[in-house]
Coordinates of C-alpha atoms in Angstrom, one line a residue:
M17 CA 139.0 75.9 219.4
S18 CA 137.2 76.5 222.6
A19 CA 133.4 77.1 222.6
Q20 CA 134.0 80.4 224.5
L21 CA 136.3 81.8 221.7
F22 CA 133.8 80.6 219.1
Q23 CA 131.0 82.5 220.8
L24 CA 133.2 85.7 221.0
L25 CA 134.2 85.5 217.4
A26 CA 130.5 85.3 216.4
Q27 CA 130.2 88.9 217.7
L28 CA 132.2 90.0 214.6
D29 CA 129.1 89.0 212.5
R30 CA 127.1 91.8 214.0
P31 CA 126.3 94.7 211.7
G32 CA 129.0 97.3 211.9
A33 CA 131.3 95.2 214.1
T34 CA 135.0 95.8 213.1
E35 CA 137.1 94.6 216.0
L36 CA 137.1 92.2 219.0
V37 CA 139.4 93.2 222.0
V38 CA 140.4 90.8 224.8
A39 CA 142.7 92.6 227.2
T40 CA 143.8 91.6 230.7
G41 CA 142.4 93.7 233.5
R42 CA 139.4 94.8 231.3
P43 CA 136.1 93.4 230.1
V44 CA 136.0 91.8 226.7
A45 CA 134.7 94.4 224.2
V46 CA 133.6 94.6 220.6
R47 CA 133.9 97.7 218.4
V48 CA 130.8 98.5 216.5
H49 CA 131.3 101.5 214.2
A50 CA 133.3 103.9 216.4
S51 CA 132.3 102.7 219.8
Y52 CA 133.4 99.9 222.1
H53 CA 130.7 97.8 223.8
P54 CA 131.6 95.6 226.8
L55 CA 130.6 92.0 226.4
T56 CA 131.3 90.8 229.9
A57 CA 130.8 92.4 233.3
S58 CA 134.1 91.1 234.8
A59 CA 137.7 91.8 233.7
V60 CA 139.9 89.1 232.1
T61 CA 143.0 87.7 233.7
L62 CA 146.0 86.4 231.8
P63 CA 145.3 82.8 232.7
Q64 CA 141.8 83.3 231.4
L65 CA 143.1 84.8 228.1
M66 CA 145.5 81.9 227.7
H67 CA 142.7 79.4 228.4
L68 CA 140.6 81.1 225.8
I69 CA 143.1 80.8 223.0
R70 CA 144.5 77.4 223.9
D71 CA 144.8 74.9 221.0
T72 CA 144.8 77.7 218.4
Q73 CA 147.6 79.4 216.5
L74 CA 147.1 82.5 218.7
A75 CA 148.7 80.8 221.7
A76 CA 152.1 80.9 220.0
M77 CA 151.8 84.6 219.2
V78 CA 151.7 85.9 222.8
P79 CA 154.8 88.0 223.3
A80 CA 157.1 87.1 226.2
G81 CA 158.2 90.7 226.7
E82 CA 156.9 94.2 226.2
Q83 CA 156.1 94.5 222.5
V84 CA 153.7 95.8 219.9
G85 CA 153.3 92.9 217.6
D86 CA 152.5 93.1 213.9
P87 CA 149.0 92.1 212.7
V88 CA 149.1 88.5 211.5
A89 CA 146.7 86.9 209.0
I90 CA 145.0 83.8 210.6
D91 CA 142.1 81.5 209.9
L92 CA 139.9 80.4 212.8
D93 CA 136.8 78.3 212.3
G94 CA 136.8 79.1 208.6
R95 CA 137.0 82.9 209.3
A96 CA 139.6 85.0 207.6
L97 CA 140.9 87.2 210.4
R98 CA 143.8 89.5 211.3
A99 CA 145.1 89.2 214.9
Q100 CA 147.5 91.5 216.8
F101 CA 149.1 91.1 220.3
I102 CA 150.2 94.1 222.3
R103 CA 152.1 93.7 225.6
Q104 CA 152.8 96.7 227.9
G105 CA 154.4 95.7 231.2
S106 CA 152.2 92.9 232.6
D107 CA 149.1 93.9 230.5
V108 CA 148.4 91.8 227.4
M109 CA 145.8 92.8 224.7
L110 CA 144.6 90.7 221.8
R111 CA 142.9 92.5 218.9
I112 CA 141.0 90.5 216.3
E113 CA 139.3 92.0 213.2
P114 CA 137.9 90.5 210.0
R115 CA 140.4 90.3 207.1
P116 CA 138.9 91.7 203.9
A117 CA 138.9 89.3 201.0
P118 CA 141.5 90.2 198.3
Q119 CA 140.0 92.2 195.4
Q120 CA 140.6 91.3 191.8
P121 CA 141.6 94.2 189.6
P122 CA 139.0 95.1 187.1
A123 CA 139.5 93.9 183.5
R124 CA 139.1 97.4 182.1
P125 CA 140.4 100.0 184.6
T126 CA 138.3 103.1 184.5
P127 CA 139.8 106.3 185.7
V128 CA 138.1 107.6 188.8
P129 CA 138.2 111.2 189.7
A130 CA 140.3 111.8 192.8
R131 CA 138.5 112.8 195.9
P132 CA 140.0 114.8 198.7
R133 CA 141.1 112.5 201.6
T134 CA 139.8 113.1 205.1
P135 CA 142.6 112.8 207.6
S136 CA 142.1 109.6 209.6
R137 CA 142.9 109.3 213.3
T138 CA 143.7 105.6 213.0
P139 CA 147.3 104.9 212.0
P140 CA 148.1 102.0 209.7
H141 CA 148.4 98.6 211.4
G142 CA 151.8 97.4 212.5
S143 CA 153.1 100.7 213.7
A144 CA 153.7 101.5 217.3
T145 CA 151.1 104.2 217.1
A146 CA 148.5 101.9 215.7
V147 CA 147.2 101.0 219.1
P148 CA 144.6 103.6 220.1
Q149 CA 144.3 104.3 223.8
V150 CA 140.6 103.6 223.6
A151 CA 141.5 100.0 222.5
L152 CA 143.6 99.4 225.6
R153 CA 140.9 100.7 227.9
P154 CA 137.5 100.1 226.2
P155 CA 134.9 102.4 227.8
T156 CA 132.1 100.7 229.6
Q157 CA 129.5 103.5 229.5
D158 CA 128.0 102.3 226.2
P159 CA 124.8 100.3 226.5
A160 CA 125.3 96.5 226.5
P161 CA 124.8 94.7 223.2
A162 CA 121.4 93.2 222.4
E163 CA 122.8 89.7 222.7
P164 CA 125.2 89.6 225.7
V165 CA 127.9 86.9 225.7
E166 CA 128.7 86.8 229.5
S167 CA 128.4 83.0 229.2
A168 CA 131.4 83.1 226.8
V169 CA 133.8 83.8 229.7
A170 CA 131.6 82.3 232.5
G171 CA 133.4 79.0 231.9
L172 CA 136.7 80.7 232.7
V173 CA 135.7 81.6 236.2
D174 CA 137.5 78.7 237.9
E175 CA 135.7 77.6 241.1
P176 CA 136.0 74.2 242.8
S177 CA 133.1 72.0 242.0
E178 CA 132.9 70.4 245.5
V179 CA 134.9 69.5 248.6
P180 CA 134.9 65.7 248.9
P181 CA 133.3 64.5 252.2
A182 CA 136.4 62.4 252.9
L183 CA 138.6 65.5 252.7
A184 CA 136.2 67.5 254.9
A185 CA 136.4 64.7 257.5
L186 CA 140.3 64.8 257.5
I187 CA 140.3 68.6 257.9
A188 CA 137.8 68.5 260.7
E189 CA 140.0 65.9 262.5
A190 CA 143.1 68.0 261.9
R191 CA 141.4 71.1 263.4
R192 CA 140.2 69.0 266.4
R193 CA 143.8 68.0 267.1
G194 CA 145.0 71.6 266.9
A195 CA 147.0 71.1 263.7
T196 CA 148.2 74.0 261.6
D197 CA 148.8 72.0 258.4
L198 CA 147.5 68.9 256.6
H199 CA 149.6 66.9 254.1
I200 CA 148.1 64.3 251.8
A201 CA 150.5 62.6 249.4
A202 CA 150.2 59.5 247.1
N203 CA 151.5 56.3 248.7
R204 CA 152.1 58.1 252.1
P205 CA 150.1 58.3 255.3
V206 CA 148.1 61.4 255.9
L207 CA 150.2 63.8 258.1
V208 CA 149.4 66.8 260.2
R209 CA 151.7 69.4 261.8
I210 CA 151.1 69.8 265.5
V211 CA 153.4 72.0 267.6
G212 CA 155.9 72.2 264.7
E213 CA 156.2 68.4 264.2
L214 CA 154.6 66.2 261.5
V215 CA 152.7 63.2 262.9
A216 CA 150.5 60.6 261.2
L217 CA 146.8 61.4 261.3
E218 CA 146.1 57.9 259.9
P219 CA 148.8 55.2 259.6
P220 CA 147.8 53.4 256.3
P221 CA 149.2 55.1 253.2
R222 CA 146.8 56.6 250.7
S223 CA 147.0 55.3 247.1
A224 CA 147.5 57.6 244.2
A225 CA 143.9 57.1 243.1
D226 CA 142.6 58.0 246.6
V227 CA 144.7 61.2 246.6
E228 CA 143.4 62.2 243.2
A229 CA 139.8 61.6 244.3
L230 CA 140.5 63.9 247.3
V231 CA 142.2 66.9 245.7
L232 CA 141.2 67.0 242.0
P233 CA 137.6 68.0 242.8
L234 CA 139.0 71.2 244.3
L235 CA 140.2 72.3 240.9
G236 CA 138.1 73.8 238.0
P237 CA 139.1 73.4 234.4
L238 CA 141.5 76.3 234.3
R239 CA 143.4 75.3 237.4
R240 CA 143.6 71.7 236.2
Q241 CA 145.2 73.0 233.0
Q242 CA 147.7 75.0 235.2
L243 CA 148.5 71.9 237.2
A244 CA 149.2 70.0 233.9
E245 CA 151.4 72.8 232.5
R246 CA 153.3 74.0 235.7
G247 CA 153.1 71.0 237.9
Y248 CA 151.5 72.9 240.8
V249 CA 148.7 75.3 241.6
D250 CA 147.9 77.5 244.6
L251 CA 144.4 78.4 245.7
A252 CA 142.2 79.1 248.7
V253 CA 139.3 76.7 249.6
D254 CA 136.3 77.6 251.8
L255 CA 135.0 74.6 253.6
P256 CA 131.6 74.9 255.2
G257 CA 132.1 74.3 258.9
G258 CA 135.8 73.8 258.4
G259 CA 137.0 77.3 257.8
R260 CA 139.3 78.6 255.1
L261 CA 142.3 76.7 253.7
R262 CA 145.4 77.9 251.9
T263 CA 146.0 75.0 249.5
N264 CA 148.9 73.9 247.3
I265 CA 148.4 70.9 244.9
S266 CA 151.4 69.6 243.1
R267 CA 152.7 66.6 241.2
Q268 CA 155.5 64.5 242.6
Q269 CA 157.0 61.1 242.0
G270 CA 154.1 58.6 242.4
G271 CA 151.2 61.0 242.1
L272 CA 149.6 64.1 243.5
K273 CA 150.2 65.9 246.8
G274 CA 148.0 68.3 248.6
A275 CA 149.3 70.7 251.3
F276 CA 146.6 72.5 253.3
R277 CA 147.3 75.4 255.7
L278 CA 144.4 75.6 258.2
A279 CA 143.8 79.3 258.4
V280 CA 142.1 80.9 261.4
A281 CA 138.4 81.7 261.0
A282 CA 138.7 85.3 262.1
P283 CA 141.6 87.8 262.4
P284 CA 143.2 87.2 265.8
S285 CA 144.4 89.9 268.2
L286 CA 148.0 90.6 269.1
V287 CA 147.2 89.5 272.7
E288 CA 145.9 86.2 271.5
L289 CA 149.1 85.7 269.5
G290 CA 151.2 86.6 272.6
L291 CA 153.1 89.4 270.8
P292 CA 154.6 92.3 272.7
A293 CA 152.9 95.7 272.7
A294 CA 155.7 97.2 270.6
V295 CA 154.4 95.4 267.6
A296 CA 151.0 97.2 267.8
K297 CA 152.8 100.6 267.5
V298 CA 153.7 100.0 263.9
T299 CA 150.0 100.7 263.0
E300 CA 150.4 104.3 264.3
H301 CA 152.3 105.4 261.2
H302 CA 150.3 107.1 258.5
Q303 CA 152.8 106.4 255.8
G304 CA 156.0 104.3 255.2
L305 CA 156.9 100.7 254.9
V306 CA 156.4 98.0 257.6
V307 CA 157.7 94.5 256.9
I308 CA 156.7 91.4 258.8
A309 CA 159.6 88.9 258.4
G310 CA 160.3 85.4 259.4
P311 CA 160.9 81.9 258.0
S312 CA 158.2 80.2 256.0
G313 CA 155.4 78.8 258.2
H314 CA 156.2 81.0 261.2
G315 CA 153.0 83.0 261.4
K316 CA 153.8 86.0 259.3
T317 CA 150.3 86.1 257.6
T318 CA 148.5 85.7 260.9
T319 CA 150.5 88.6 262.4
L320 CA 149.8 90.7 259.3
A321 CA 146.1 89.9 259.7
A322 CA 146.1 91.0 263.3
L323 CA 147.7 94.3 262.4
V324 CA 145.1 94.9 259.6
D325 CA 142.4 94.1 262.1
L326 CA 143.7 96.8 264.4
L327 CA 143.6 99.3 261.6
N328 CA 140.2 98.1 260.6
R329 CA 138.7 98.7 264.0
A330 CA 140.6 102.0 264.7
R331 CA 139.5 104.5 262.1
P332 CA 137.5 105.0 258.8
I333 CA 140.1 104.4 256.1
H334 CA 140.4 102.4 252.9
I335 CA 142.6 99.2 253.4
L336 CA 143.6 97.4 250.1
T337 CA 145.1 93.9 250.5
I338 CA 146.8 92.0 247.7
E339 CA 147.2 88.3 248.6
D340 CA 148.1 85.0 247.1
P341 CA 145.6 83.6 248.0
V342 CA 143.3 85.4 250.4
E343 CA 143.5 83.4 253.6
I344 CA 141.7 85.4 256.3
A345 CA 138.6 87.4 255.5
H346 CA 138.2 90.7 257.2
P347 CA 134.7 91.8 258.3
R348 CA 133.5 95.4 258.0
Y349 CA 134.2 97.5 261.1
A350 CA 135.3 101.2 260.9
A351 CA 137.4 100.8 257.7
V352 CA 136.7 99.6 254.2
V353 CA 138.8 96.5 253.5
S354 CA 139.2 95.5 249.8
Q355 CA 140.8 92.1 249.4
R356 CA 142.2 91.1 246.0
E357 CA 143.6 87.7 245.1
V358 CA 146.5 87.2 242.7
G359 CA 145.4 85.0 239.7
R360 CA 141.7 85.6 240.4
H361 CA 141.2 89.3 240.8
T362 CA 144.6 90.5 239.4
L363 CA 147.4 89.2 237.3
S364 CA 150.2 89.7 239.8
F365 CA 151.3 91.6 242.9
A366 CA 153.0 94.2 240.7
A367 CA 150.0 94.7 238.5
A368 CA 147.7 95.1 241.5
L369 CA 150.0 97.6 243.1
K370 CA 150.1 99.7 240.0
A371 CA 146.3 99.8 239.9
S372 CA 146.1 100.4 243.7
L373 CA 147.6 103.8 243.5
R374 CA 144.5 105.0 241.6
E375 CA 142.1 103.4 244.1
D376 CA 142.4 105.9 246.9
P377 CA 143.9 103.6 249.5
D378 CA 145.2 104.7 252.9
V379 CA 146.8 101.4 253.7
I380 CA 148.2 98.9 251.2
V381 CA 148.8 95.3 252.4
I382 CA 151.0 93.1 250.3
G383 CA 150.9 89.3 250.9
E384 CA 154.6 88.9 250.1
L385 CA 157.5 91.0 248.6
R386 CA 158.7 88.5 246.0
D387 CA 160.4 90.4 243.2
R388 CA 162.1 93.7 242.4
E389 CA 159.1 95.2 240.6
T390 CA 156.9 94.6 243.6
V391 CA 159.5 96.1 246.0
E392 CA 160.0 99.1 243.7
I393 CA 156.3 99.9 243.6
A394 CA 155.9 99.3 247.3
L395 CA 158.7 101.8 248.0
T396 CA 157.1 104.3 245.7
A397 CA 153.7 103.9 247.5
A398 CA 155.3 104.3 250.9
E399 CA 157.1 107.5 249.8
T400 CA 153.9 109.0 248.4
G401 CA 151.8 109.0 251.5
H402 CA 150.6 105.4 251.9
L403 CA 151.2 103.0 254.8
V404 CA 152.4 99.7 253.2
L405 CA 152.4 96.5 255.2
A406 CA 154.1 93.5 253.7
T407 CA 155.6 90.1 254.6
M408 CA 158.9 88.7 253.6
S409 CA 160.5 85.2 254.1
T410 CA 163.7 86.3 255.8
P411 CA 165.0 85.2 259.2
S412 CA 165.9 88.5 260.8
A413 CA 165.7 92.3 260.4
A414 CA 169.2 92.6 259.0
K415 CA 168.6 89.9 256.4
T416 CA 165.4 91.6 255.4
I417 CA 167.2 94.9 254.6
D418 CA 169.9 93.0 252.7
R419 CA 167.4 91.1 250.7
L420 CA 165.4 94.2 249.8
I421 CA 168.6 95.9 248.5
D422 CA 170.0 92.9 246.8
M423 CA 166.9 92.5 244.6
F424 CA 168.2 95.5 242.6
P425 CA 171.3 95.7 240.3
P426 CA 174.5 97.2 241.8
D427 CA 174.1 100.4 239.8
D428 CA 170.7 101.1 241.4
Q429 CA 171.5 100.0 245.0
S430 CA 172.7 103.4 246.1
Q431 CA 169.4 105.0 245.2
V432 CA 167.5 102.1 246.7
R433 CA 169.4 102.5 250.0
A434 CA 168.4 106.2 250.2
S435 CA 164.7 105.3 249.4
L436 CA 164.6 102.4 251.8
G437 CA 166.2 104.4 254.6
A438 CA 163.6 107.2 254.2
A439 CA 160.5 104.9 253.8
L440 CA 161.2 102.1 256.3
K441 CA 159.3 102.5 259.5
A442 CA 159.6 99.1 261.1
I443 CA 160.6 95.4 260.6
V444 CA 159.0 92.8 262.8
A445 CA 160.9 89.5 262.5
Q446 CA 159.3 86.5 264.4
R447 CA 159.9 82.8 265.0
L448 CA 157.5 80.3 266.3
L449 CA 158.9 77.9 269.0
P450 CA 157.3 75.0 271.0
D451 CA 156.3 76.3 274.4
A452 CA 157.6 74.9 277.7
Q453 CA 154.6 72.7 278.2
G454 CA 154.8 71.2 274.6
T455 CA 151.1 72.0 273.9
G456 CA 151.4 75.0 271.7
M457 CA 153.7 77.6 270.1
V458 CA 155.1 80.9 271.3
A459 CA 156.5 83.7 269.2
A460 CA 159.9 85.2 269.7
V461 CA 160.0 88.6 268.2
E462 CA 162.7 91.1 266.9
V463 CA 161.5 94.7 266.4
L464 CA 163.5 97.2 264.4
V465 CA 162.2 100.8 264.4
G466 CA 162.9 103.1 261.5
V467 CA 164.7 106.0 263.4
L468 CA 167.1 108.5 261.8
A469 CA 170.2 106.5 262.9
L470 CA 168.8 103.4 261.1
A471 CA 168.3 105.5 257.9
N472 CA 171.9 106.6 258.1
L473 CA 173.2 103.0 258.5
I474 CA 171.2 101.8 255.5
R475 CA 172.2 104.8 253.3
D476 CA 175.9 104.4 254.3
N477 CA 175.9 100.6 253.9
K478 CA 176.9 100.1 257.6
L479 CA 174.5 97.4 258.6
F480 CA 177.2 95.7 260.6
Q481 CA 176.5 98.3 263.3
L482 CA 172.9 97.3 263.5
P483 CA 173.3 95.1 266.7
N484 CA 174.8 98.1 268.5
L485 CA 171.9 100.3 267.3
M486 CA 169.3 97.8 268.6
Q487 CA 171.1 97.6 271.9
R488 CA 170.9 101.4 272.3
G489 CA 167.4 101.7 270.8
R490 CA 165.2 100.2 273.5
A491 CA 163.9 103.7 274.3
F492 CA 162.5 103.9 270.7
G493 CA 160.7 100.5 271.1
M494 CA 163.4 98.3 269.6
L495 CA 163.5 94.7 270.8
R496 CA 166.3 92.2 270.1
L497 CA 165.5 88.6 269.5
D498 CA 167.7 87.5 272.5
D499 CA 165.8 89.9 274.8
S500 CA 162.5 88.4 273.6
L501 CA 163.8 84.9 274.3
L502 CA 165.0 85.9 277.7
E503 CA 161.5 87.4 278.6
L504 CA 159.8 84.2 277.4
V505 CA 162.1 82.0 279.5
R506 CA 161.6 84.1 282.6
A507 CA 157.8 84.0 282.1
G508 CA 157.9 80.2 282.1
R509 CA 156.6 80.0 278.5
L510 CA 159.9 78.7 276.9
T511 CA 162.6 76.3 278.0
E512 CA 166.2 77.5 278.3
E513 CA 167.3 74.8 275.8
A514 CA 164.8 76.1 273.1
A515 CA 165.9 79.7 273.7
L516 CA 169.6 79.0 273.4
R517 CA 169.1 77.1 270.1
Q518 CA 167.5 80.2 268.6
A519 CA 169.7 82.9 270.2
D520 CA 171.9 85.2 268.1
N521 CA 174.4 85.5 271.0
K522 CA 174.3 82.3 273.0
K523 CA 177.1 83.3 275.4
E524 CA 175.3 86.5 276.3
L525 CA 171.9 84.8 276.7
T526 CA 173.5 82.1 278.9
A527 CA 175.0 84.7 281.1
A528 CA 171.6 86.4 281.5
L529 CA 169.8 83.1 282.2
R530 CA 172.4 81.8 284.6
P531 CA 174.1 84.7 286.3
A532 CA 177.3 83.7 288.1
A533 CA 177.1 83.7 291.9
P534 CA 179.0 86.6 293.6
P535 CA 182.3 85.5 295.4
A536 CA 181.7 84.5 299.1
E537 CA 183.0 86.9 301.8
P538 CA 185.9 85.4 303.7
R539 CA 185.2 84.4 307.3
R540 CA 186.8 86.3 310.1
G541 CA 188.0 85.2 313.5
L542 CA 187.3 86.7 317.0
F543 CA 189.8 89.5 316.5
G544 CA 188.8 90.4 312.9
R545 CA 191.5 88.3 311.2
K546 CA 190.7 86.2 308.2
E547 CA 190.5 82.6 309.0
R548 CA 192.4 80.2 306.8
E549 CA 190.3 78.1 304.5

């Protein structure tokens, strides 16, 4: 049993203590007489709860689905206890109370006059109504206990102990070369991604022991346990003088591997990213859904950060971001930006979205639309007066709409089409391509604007007519991918070969890039007659 759980169970020895409550999204609390007293200042996440009960019989009792479990008699550290798990959606609550010792019947039963029973507000354990609402949300207005146990969960706050100097040197060299990613794998050379291509930063391969010495110090005890159980872990790392890194550490054949995305130090502008002015117009909506789409690694998060920065500078509003992990920190300008990280500040995208609707946000930013529950809540938020910005790993606007709808079962797709058609304000699909000089990347962009005609196509399941709509929708700010490629080639920022490889209609783009010469006029003689060729 962990030292943290031992210290929490000791709170049941306090006079009048009847119950210990460990619930995700809430501080740990102890019930003394009829009041709940918070024991910690911060809320508990599901990984922290699982870390707390590891190596005990409680770990096998956590329900996989929504369920009100029966109280189960257990023994922990010589204590006779009764434990109960309750799961409602993504929230998990553990209730632990002392188990009274069995009483022996008296040798000579003496009749006792019956007393009138006072109705109790606490139902018997084991029934669905045995979970009082106050237990699920322990109030925090009561005074703190005389002996706080904040240290009981302090060990669950999983921060990296240090960044090895050798890793800091590799990251500094990668940034100096203009790389976007750094790859460190056992028995492989260190690689960096420059202009879309992986090149060796140092030729000699790194041994498995060297890689472990580079990446394991980034993980605290909780994340090391996640790596052992799941085989991978995602986190963000702040490197003094080296910026912020989105990090993935995983196990592979031969040892560990670390992939580091070198995030920009500050939110860029759309001009710096080379994006057209039509992209900035998506921030003018006060409600609805805006999706930034594109393949993985093609700058969706950076574009999203640029849009958030526009909103942050424009007006005094509340912007709530939900990211996994937080990559680019937004400074304080006109707006209030609250950035939450999945796994650290919240259990999941869906759990944070449910809570966000009660936090008075004007704009909700979702790092990625991954599952049906997240999409469903995002649509609800967009329909109820919020502007929702999100990313999605899809190659085009049409594929984005198909993916959003296909996440739902066939019986629900008709209603989803109607909701999506009404809520969708814009889709910006982008691809990063090597520029004509081979020294950087340029973004080719497709912009689909949520006009009434688009809502009708989505509702009637006629997305095959989408190319015609985008051809006719230039007046509304729509931009086809092929038109974006054509503008880049004409501006000298992209080669024709690179543009044709990415074009949706190669024949049409070729005709626009290489227009056929008009037929030559026939030559005429002195008397106006056509001369023979």
